[in-house]
Tab-separated table of C-alpha atoms in Angstrom:
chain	number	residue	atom	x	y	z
M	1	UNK	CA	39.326	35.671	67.305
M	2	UNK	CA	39.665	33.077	70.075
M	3	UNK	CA	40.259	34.714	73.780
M	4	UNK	CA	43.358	33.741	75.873
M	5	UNK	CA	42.891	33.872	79.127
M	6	UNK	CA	46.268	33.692	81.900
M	7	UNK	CA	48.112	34.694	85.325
M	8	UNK	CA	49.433	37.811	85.295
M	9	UNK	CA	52.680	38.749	83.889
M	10	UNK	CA	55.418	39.906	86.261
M	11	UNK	CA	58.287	39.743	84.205
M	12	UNK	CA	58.812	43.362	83.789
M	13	UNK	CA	59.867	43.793	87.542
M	14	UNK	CA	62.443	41.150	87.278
M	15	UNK	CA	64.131	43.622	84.189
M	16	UNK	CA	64.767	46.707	86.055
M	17	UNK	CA	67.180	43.964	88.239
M	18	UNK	CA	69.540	44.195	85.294
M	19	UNK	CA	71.461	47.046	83.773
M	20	UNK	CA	70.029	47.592	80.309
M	21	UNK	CA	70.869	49.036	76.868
M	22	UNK	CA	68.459	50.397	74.601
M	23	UNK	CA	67.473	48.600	71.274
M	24	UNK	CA	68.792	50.609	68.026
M	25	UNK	CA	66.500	48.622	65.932
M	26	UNK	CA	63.054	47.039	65.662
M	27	UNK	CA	63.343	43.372	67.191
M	28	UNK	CA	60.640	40.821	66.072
M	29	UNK	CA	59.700	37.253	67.281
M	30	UNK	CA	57.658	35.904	64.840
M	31	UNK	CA	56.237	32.106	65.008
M	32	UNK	CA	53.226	29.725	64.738
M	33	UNK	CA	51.251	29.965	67.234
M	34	UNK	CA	52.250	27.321	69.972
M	35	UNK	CA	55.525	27.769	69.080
M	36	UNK	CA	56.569	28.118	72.107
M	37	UNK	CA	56.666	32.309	71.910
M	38	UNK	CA	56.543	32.879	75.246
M	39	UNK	CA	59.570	31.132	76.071
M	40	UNK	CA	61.266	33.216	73.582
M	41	UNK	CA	59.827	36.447	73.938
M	42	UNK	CA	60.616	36.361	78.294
M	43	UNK	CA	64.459	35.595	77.860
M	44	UNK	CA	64.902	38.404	75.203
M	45	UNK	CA	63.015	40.802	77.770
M	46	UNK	CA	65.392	40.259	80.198
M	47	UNK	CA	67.894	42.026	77.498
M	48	UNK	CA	65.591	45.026	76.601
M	49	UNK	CA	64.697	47.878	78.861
M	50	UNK	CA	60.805	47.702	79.760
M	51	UNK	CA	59.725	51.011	77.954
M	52	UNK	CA	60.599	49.222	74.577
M	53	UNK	CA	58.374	46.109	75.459
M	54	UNK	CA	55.548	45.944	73.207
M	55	UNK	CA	53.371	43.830	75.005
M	56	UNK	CA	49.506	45.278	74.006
M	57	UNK	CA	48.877	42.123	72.191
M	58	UNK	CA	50.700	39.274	69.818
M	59	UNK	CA	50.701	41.444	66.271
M	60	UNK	CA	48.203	39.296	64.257
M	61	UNK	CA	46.895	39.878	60.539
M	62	UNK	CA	43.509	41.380	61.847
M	63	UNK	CA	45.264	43.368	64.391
M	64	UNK	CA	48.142	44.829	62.482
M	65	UNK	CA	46.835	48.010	61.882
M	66	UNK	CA	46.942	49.045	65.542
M	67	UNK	CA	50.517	48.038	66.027
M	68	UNK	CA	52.356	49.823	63.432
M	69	UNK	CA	54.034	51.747	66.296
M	70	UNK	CA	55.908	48.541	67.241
M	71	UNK	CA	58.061	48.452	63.791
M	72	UNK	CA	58.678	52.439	63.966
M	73	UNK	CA	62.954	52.454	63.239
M	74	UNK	CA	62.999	55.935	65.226
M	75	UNK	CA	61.120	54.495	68.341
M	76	UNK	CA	62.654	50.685	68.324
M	77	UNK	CA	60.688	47.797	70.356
M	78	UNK	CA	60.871	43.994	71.100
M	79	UNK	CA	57.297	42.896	69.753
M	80	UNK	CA	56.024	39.338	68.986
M	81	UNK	CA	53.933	38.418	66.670
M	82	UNK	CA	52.615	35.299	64.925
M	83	UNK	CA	52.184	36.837	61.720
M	84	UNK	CA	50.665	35.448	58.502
M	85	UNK	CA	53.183	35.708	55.330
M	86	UNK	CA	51.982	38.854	53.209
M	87	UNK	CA	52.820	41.347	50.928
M	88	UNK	CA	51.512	44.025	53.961
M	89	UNK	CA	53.747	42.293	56.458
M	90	UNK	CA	56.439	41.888	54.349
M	91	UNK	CA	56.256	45.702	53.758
M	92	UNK	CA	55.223	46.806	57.892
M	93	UNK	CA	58.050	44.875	59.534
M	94	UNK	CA	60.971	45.696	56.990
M	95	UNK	CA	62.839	47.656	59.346
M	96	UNK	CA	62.644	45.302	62.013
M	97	UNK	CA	65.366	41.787	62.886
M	98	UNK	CA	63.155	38.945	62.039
M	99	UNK	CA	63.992	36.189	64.682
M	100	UNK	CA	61.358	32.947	63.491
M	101	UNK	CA	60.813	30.488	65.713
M	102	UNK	CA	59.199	26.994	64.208
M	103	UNK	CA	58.752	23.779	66.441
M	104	UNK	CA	58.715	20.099	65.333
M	105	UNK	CA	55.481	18.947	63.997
M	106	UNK	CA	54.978	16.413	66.023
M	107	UNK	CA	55.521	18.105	69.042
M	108	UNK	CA	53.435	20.709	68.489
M	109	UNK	CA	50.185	18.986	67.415
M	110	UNK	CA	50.173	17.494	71.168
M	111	UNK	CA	50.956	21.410	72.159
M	112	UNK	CA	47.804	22.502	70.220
M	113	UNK	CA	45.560	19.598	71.544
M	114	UNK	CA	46.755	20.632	75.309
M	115	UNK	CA	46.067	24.224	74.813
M	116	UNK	CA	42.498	23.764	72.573
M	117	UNK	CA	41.061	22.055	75.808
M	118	UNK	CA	42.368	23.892	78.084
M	119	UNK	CA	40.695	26.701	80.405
M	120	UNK	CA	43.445	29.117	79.014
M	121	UNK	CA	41.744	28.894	75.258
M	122	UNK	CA	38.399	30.293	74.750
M	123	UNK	CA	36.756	30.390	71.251
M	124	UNK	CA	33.030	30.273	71.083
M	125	UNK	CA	32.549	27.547	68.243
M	126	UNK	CA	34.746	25.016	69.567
M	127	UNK	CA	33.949	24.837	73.307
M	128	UNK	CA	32.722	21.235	72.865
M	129	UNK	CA	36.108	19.928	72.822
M	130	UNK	CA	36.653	20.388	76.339
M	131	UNK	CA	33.416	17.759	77.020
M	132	UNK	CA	34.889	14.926	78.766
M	133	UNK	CA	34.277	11.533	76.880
M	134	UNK	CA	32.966	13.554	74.080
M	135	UNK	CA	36.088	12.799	71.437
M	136	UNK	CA	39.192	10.839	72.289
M	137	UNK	CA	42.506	11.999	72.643
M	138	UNK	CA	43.611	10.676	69.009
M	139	UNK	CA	40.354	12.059	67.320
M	140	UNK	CA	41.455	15.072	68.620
M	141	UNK	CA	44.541	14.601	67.924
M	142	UNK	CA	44.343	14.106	64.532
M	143	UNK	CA	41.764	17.506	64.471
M	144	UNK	CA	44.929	19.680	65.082
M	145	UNK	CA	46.654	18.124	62.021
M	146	UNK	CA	43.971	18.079	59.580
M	147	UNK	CA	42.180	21.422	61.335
M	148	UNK	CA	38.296	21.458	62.032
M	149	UNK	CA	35.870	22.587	58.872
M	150	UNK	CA	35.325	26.605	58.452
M	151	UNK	CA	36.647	26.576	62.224
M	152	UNK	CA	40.038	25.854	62.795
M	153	UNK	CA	42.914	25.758	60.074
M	154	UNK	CA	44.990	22.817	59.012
M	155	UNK	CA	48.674	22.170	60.318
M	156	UNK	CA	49.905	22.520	56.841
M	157	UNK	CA	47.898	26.080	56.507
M	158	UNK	CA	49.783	27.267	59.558
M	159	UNK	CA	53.151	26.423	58.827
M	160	UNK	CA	53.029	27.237	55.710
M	161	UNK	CA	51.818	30.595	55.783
M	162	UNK	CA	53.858	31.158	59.443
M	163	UNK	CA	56.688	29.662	58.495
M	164	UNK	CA	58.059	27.947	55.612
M	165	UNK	CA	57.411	31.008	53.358
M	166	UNK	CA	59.530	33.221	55.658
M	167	UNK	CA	62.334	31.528	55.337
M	168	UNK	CA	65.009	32.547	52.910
M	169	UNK	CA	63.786	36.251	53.466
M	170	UNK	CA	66.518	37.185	55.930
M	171	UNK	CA	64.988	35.386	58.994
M	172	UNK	CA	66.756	33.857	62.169
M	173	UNK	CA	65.576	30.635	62.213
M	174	UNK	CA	65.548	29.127	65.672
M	175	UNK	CA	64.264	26.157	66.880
M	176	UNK	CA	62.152	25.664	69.881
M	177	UNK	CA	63.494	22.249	71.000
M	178	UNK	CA	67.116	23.959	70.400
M	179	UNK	CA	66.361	26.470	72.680
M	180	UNK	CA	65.056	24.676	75.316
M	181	UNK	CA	68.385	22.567	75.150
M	182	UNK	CA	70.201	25.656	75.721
M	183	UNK	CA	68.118	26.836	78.619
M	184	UNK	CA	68.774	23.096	80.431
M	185	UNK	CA	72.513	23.265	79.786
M	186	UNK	CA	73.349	27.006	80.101
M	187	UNK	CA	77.228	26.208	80.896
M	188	UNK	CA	77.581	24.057	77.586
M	189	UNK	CA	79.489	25.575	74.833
M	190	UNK	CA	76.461	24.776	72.337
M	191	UNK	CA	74.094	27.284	74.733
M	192	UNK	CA	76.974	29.855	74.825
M	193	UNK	CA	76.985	29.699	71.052
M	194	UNK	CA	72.925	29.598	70.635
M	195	UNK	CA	72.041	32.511	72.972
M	196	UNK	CA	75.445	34.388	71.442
M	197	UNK	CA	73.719	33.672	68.030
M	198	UNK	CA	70.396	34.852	68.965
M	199	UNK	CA	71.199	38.220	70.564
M	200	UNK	CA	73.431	38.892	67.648
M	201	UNK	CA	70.472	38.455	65.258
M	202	UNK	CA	68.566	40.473	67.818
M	203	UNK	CA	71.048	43.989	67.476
M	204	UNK	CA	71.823	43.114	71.345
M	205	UNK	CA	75.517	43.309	72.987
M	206	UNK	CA	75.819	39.927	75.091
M	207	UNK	CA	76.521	40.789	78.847
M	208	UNK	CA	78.523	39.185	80.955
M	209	UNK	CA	75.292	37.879	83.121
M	210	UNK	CA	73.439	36.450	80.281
M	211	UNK	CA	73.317	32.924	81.990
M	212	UNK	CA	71.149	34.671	84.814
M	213	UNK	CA	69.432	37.177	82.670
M	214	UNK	CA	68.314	33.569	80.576
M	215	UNK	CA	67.454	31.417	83.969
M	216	UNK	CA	65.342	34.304	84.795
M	217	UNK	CA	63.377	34.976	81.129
M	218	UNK	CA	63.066	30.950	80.664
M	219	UNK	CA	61.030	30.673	84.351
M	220	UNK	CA	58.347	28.120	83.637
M	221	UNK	CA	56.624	29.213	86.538
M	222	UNK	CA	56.291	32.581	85.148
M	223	UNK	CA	54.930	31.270	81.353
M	224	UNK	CA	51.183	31.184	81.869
M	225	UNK	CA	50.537	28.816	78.669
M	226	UNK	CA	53.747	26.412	79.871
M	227	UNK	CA	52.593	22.723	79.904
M	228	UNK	CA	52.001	23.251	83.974
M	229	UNK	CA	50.228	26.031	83.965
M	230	UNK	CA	47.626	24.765	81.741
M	231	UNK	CA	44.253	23.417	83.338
M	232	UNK	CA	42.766	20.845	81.710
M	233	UNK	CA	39.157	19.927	82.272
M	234	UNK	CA	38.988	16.388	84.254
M	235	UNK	CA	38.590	13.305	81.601
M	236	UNK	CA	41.760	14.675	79.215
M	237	UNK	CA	44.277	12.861	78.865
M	238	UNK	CA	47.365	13.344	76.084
M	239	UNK	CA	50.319	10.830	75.696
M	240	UNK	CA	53.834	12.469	76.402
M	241	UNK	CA	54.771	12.221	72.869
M	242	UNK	CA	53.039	11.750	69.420
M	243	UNK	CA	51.381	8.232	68.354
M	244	UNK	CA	53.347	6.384	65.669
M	245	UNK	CA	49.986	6.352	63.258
M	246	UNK	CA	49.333	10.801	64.296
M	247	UNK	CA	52.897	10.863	63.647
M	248	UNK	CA	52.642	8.686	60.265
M	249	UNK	CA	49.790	11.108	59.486
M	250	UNK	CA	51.364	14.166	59.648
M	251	UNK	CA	53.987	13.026	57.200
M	252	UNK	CA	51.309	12.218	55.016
M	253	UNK	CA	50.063	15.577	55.713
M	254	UNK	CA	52.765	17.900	55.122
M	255	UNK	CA	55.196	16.265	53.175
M	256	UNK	CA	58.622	17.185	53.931
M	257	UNK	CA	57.926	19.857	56.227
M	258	UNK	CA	59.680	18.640	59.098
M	259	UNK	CA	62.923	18.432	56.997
M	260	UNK	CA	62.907	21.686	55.123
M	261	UNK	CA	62.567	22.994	59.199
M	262	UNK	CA	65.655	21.000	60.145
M	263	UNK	CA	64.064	18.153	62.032
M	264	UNK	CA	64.829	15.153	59.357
């Protein structure tokens, strides 16, 4: 399992600044990984007191077993997860509210590529990537989309199994680009209705500070795998958005994935 390596987390002191209610029900944010979870995950722990964080670990496949606790309906917590569609999950997490969060394709292949070089992502057979000069920035690129042989899966692999067959299961789809809208525009009646939307879907009353309790979860500075925060070895260099010919590639890929995820 690759190693993830980060600043320290001090979101939890910035909770006990706001008067909380407890959670009556088992709160999941599910996603692919680079989904932008983190972004997620911070502003709803702004809403939930710290003693029902579970923050051991992202609940995984492998590592399912030893987080059981977090889907307990007598003992309710705000977990995240980016959990594989399975009969066992299916069955672990049924008393929990399923919030999914997906991102476009496109975006998150350059998201990937970032964090795979990075000095954040460790994992042992792949450590070559980070060589300077060794690949290009399209060759690797187009190694996020199509996924490395027996060492890294395929963009379609991922999204299929952490996202497209969740949906239509009693999910909450949300969006990542939508939310980050809503975090830039908190006084818009679009963020009102997104964030009223989401904590609804979440079992949580919306206070009257929510616009702070937001501005404080959504912190970039505090996200230790934001864009930012990332340090790339010297000689890596990714374009701001997706080529035409990776983007042409992923359609090719995944056919019709970005529109059955709302972004066509």
């Amino acid at each position: 399992m690759a190693i993830i390596r980060g600043m320290k987390d001090t979101l939890n002191e910035r909770v006990a600044s706001f008067p909380q209610a407890p959670l009556r029900q088992p709160v999941l944010v599910n996603s692919i990984p680079k989904g932008g979870t983190h972004l997620l995950r911070n502003i709803l722990r702004m809403f939930v007191p710290v003693e029902q964080h579970h923050d051991r670990d992202f609940v995984q496949i492998p590592n399912m077993h030893l987080h059981l606790d977090a889907f307990n309906p007598h003992a309710p917590k705000l977990a995240a997860a980016h959990l594989l569609f399975s009969d066992q999950s299916l069955a672990n997490i049924r008393h929990a509210r399923h919030i999914l969060l997906v991102r476009d394709p496109y975006d998150w292949v350059l998201a990937r590529a970032r964090f795979f070089v990075s000095e954040e992502f460790e994992q042992e057979n792949i450590q070559h990537l980070k060589t300077p000069g060794l690949y290009s920035a399209e060759a690797i690129l187009n190694m996020m989309i199509f996924g490395i042989h027996q060492k890294s899966p395929a963009l379609i692999d991922i999204y299929t199994h952490n996202a497209a067959a969740w949906l239509g299961t009693g999910v909450h789809l949300v969006r990542y680009e939508d939310a980050v809208r809503a975090v830039k525009a908190l006084d818009a009646p679009e963020s009102e209705t997104f964030f009223s939307d989401l904590l609804e879907a979440a079992g949580i009353e919306r206070p009257e500070d929510w616009r702070e309790r937001v501005r404080t979860g959504a912190d970039r500075k505090l996200s230790r795998t934001a864009r930012e925060n990332l340090k790339l070895p010297g000689g890596h260099e990714f374009p701001a958005e997706l080529p035409e010919v990776q983007k042409q590639l992923v359609d090719f890929h995944a056919p019709g994935l970005r529109a059955l995820l709302g972004y066509a």
